């Protein structure tokens, strides 16, 4: 039997690319990168010590790496919000729309296993979001390094972390879209992503000051980190992307934004996603169409 | 069950929560037939069709196609299915959709697809996006896509839905052509007139149970009406009415009412006695609609008996 999965996958990608929401996200990405370019180029021509006649020692020590770090930390969360919104919206609608439009019985009547149909259609939102994320963060990296030359800490780590970050949200929204209504699945995952982001920052701060946080807060933070590990991936993206030689990195660690992410956390995020994906497939396999 | 049965359904039951869709249902379909599933809304026809494709799992019993359990994708390798309400992406043209399906099925059937499009008069729609087609056009395109290639089993759920009379004739011809090419066609339709014109056999389902099955001819009873084909209808009516028959003209002949269905030989003798030339005389049979209503009424009575 021929494996028709790749064809179904490409078909789903094509279908996604023709949707207005994806077109909107692409336009927003281009606009965002354009504005970022404009902002960074303007900032690059400014003198950091301008207005400081007595040139503060700290300011005097700042180099282009620090400016790059500041630019990335400013643009990163905005880019992450855009990608998060996209994967949640297209991930929650992909399977329900195929079912609602009556195409799912048609695909399943082809000589393909349910697993292939599930993955071929389901993987499309992840692939599109990953591509858009690469363009966004790749664009941020490229534009920044043109004006503030720097060496990123770990680009391969960025690529893996990005996949972990998106896979967690994708697996969650895919499962939820088969269990609750589209809107509900979107809201739940958006809420989880927001909470995970907040507590992800707290987690980093707690790592710097062990034992200082109330026990209950520590327990909640650790639980959330493991219940919805999306934030670990996002932090991995930022950690890998920021300049290796920035002076202010240590100072910013206080805010929980520049810390490294242990690889085991990313492995955990992938395993967690696989579990959710398996539960989603189990649900899909038992569905009547 | 015969050895060459293409579809075998044995003691299948299926419930959707508290609603019983199929109850201990058994059926066999031999290859090469044009077969129809008939029954009122909610009888379990679509559920049965979906069980055959593995789209709906049965609670008990076994279902095989080509001697393979329907849970195996291999059972669907020569099967084509047209769901009742399928909406292809509005941007896609039939040519794009066909290319995708051809690659998924791993078969080269461009020639057959062109043939089907010609049969269904939709060749001119090849480059038009589905979203810019009328419902009837979409249905004809969907039928072309589904039946292209060399299917051995074709399952059509309401294939004439949304089609004008011309389109229905095209679909009828397509179904006959598929059967003549060796395919077994299973149709689920409420358009009994269409089914009657094209199907060989029918299975009647009501409340999830099989209540009658057989060839259409054997299912329809002879009625108390006879049709006499004659060029001299006026004179024939005068003679027959004088003999006590109630008659009326219809197309190229006369329809005469019999006292009961067994009185046909007597009418034949009477017609011969008139001495008027006639070219044919037939006892009329129930239409499929009459058969359907009779069988369903009988089932409803049986259901009432069970309840009472």
Short mmCIF file of C-alpha atoms in Angstrom, two decimals, chain B residues 26 29 58 60 93 133 156 174 183 190 197 214 227 233 240 255 268 281 304:
data_model
loop_
_atom_site.label_atom_id
_atom_site.label_comp_id
_atom_site.label_asym_id
_atom_site.label_seq_id
_atom_site.Cartn_x
_atom_site.Cartn_y
_atom_site.Cartn_z
CA UNK B 26 -26.40 -9.04 8.55
CA UNK B 29 -23.42 -8.19 -1.42
CA UNK B 58 -19.36 -1.34 15.20
CA UNK B 60 -20.29 -6.05 17.83
CA UNK B 93 -9.89 23.09 -9.01
CA UNK B 133 -19.32 26.15 -8.98
CA UNK B 156 -22.42 6.56 -3.14
CA UNK B 174 -22.46 6.65 -14.88
CA UNK B 183 -17.68 -2.50 -10.33
CA UNK B 190 -34.03 8.74 -0.94
CA UNK B 197 -34.22 3.00 -12.74
CA UNK B 214 -34.00 -8.97 -2.84
CA UNK B 227 -51.65 -1.89 -19.38
CA UNK B 233 -57.68 2.92 -27.54
CA UNK B 240 -63.99 -3.16 -22.09
CA UNK B 255 -54.88 1.19 -18.19
CA UNK B 268 -56.58 -11.00 -21.31
CA UNK B 281 -50.72 -6.50 -22.46
CA UNK B 304 -46.70 -1.42 17.08
#
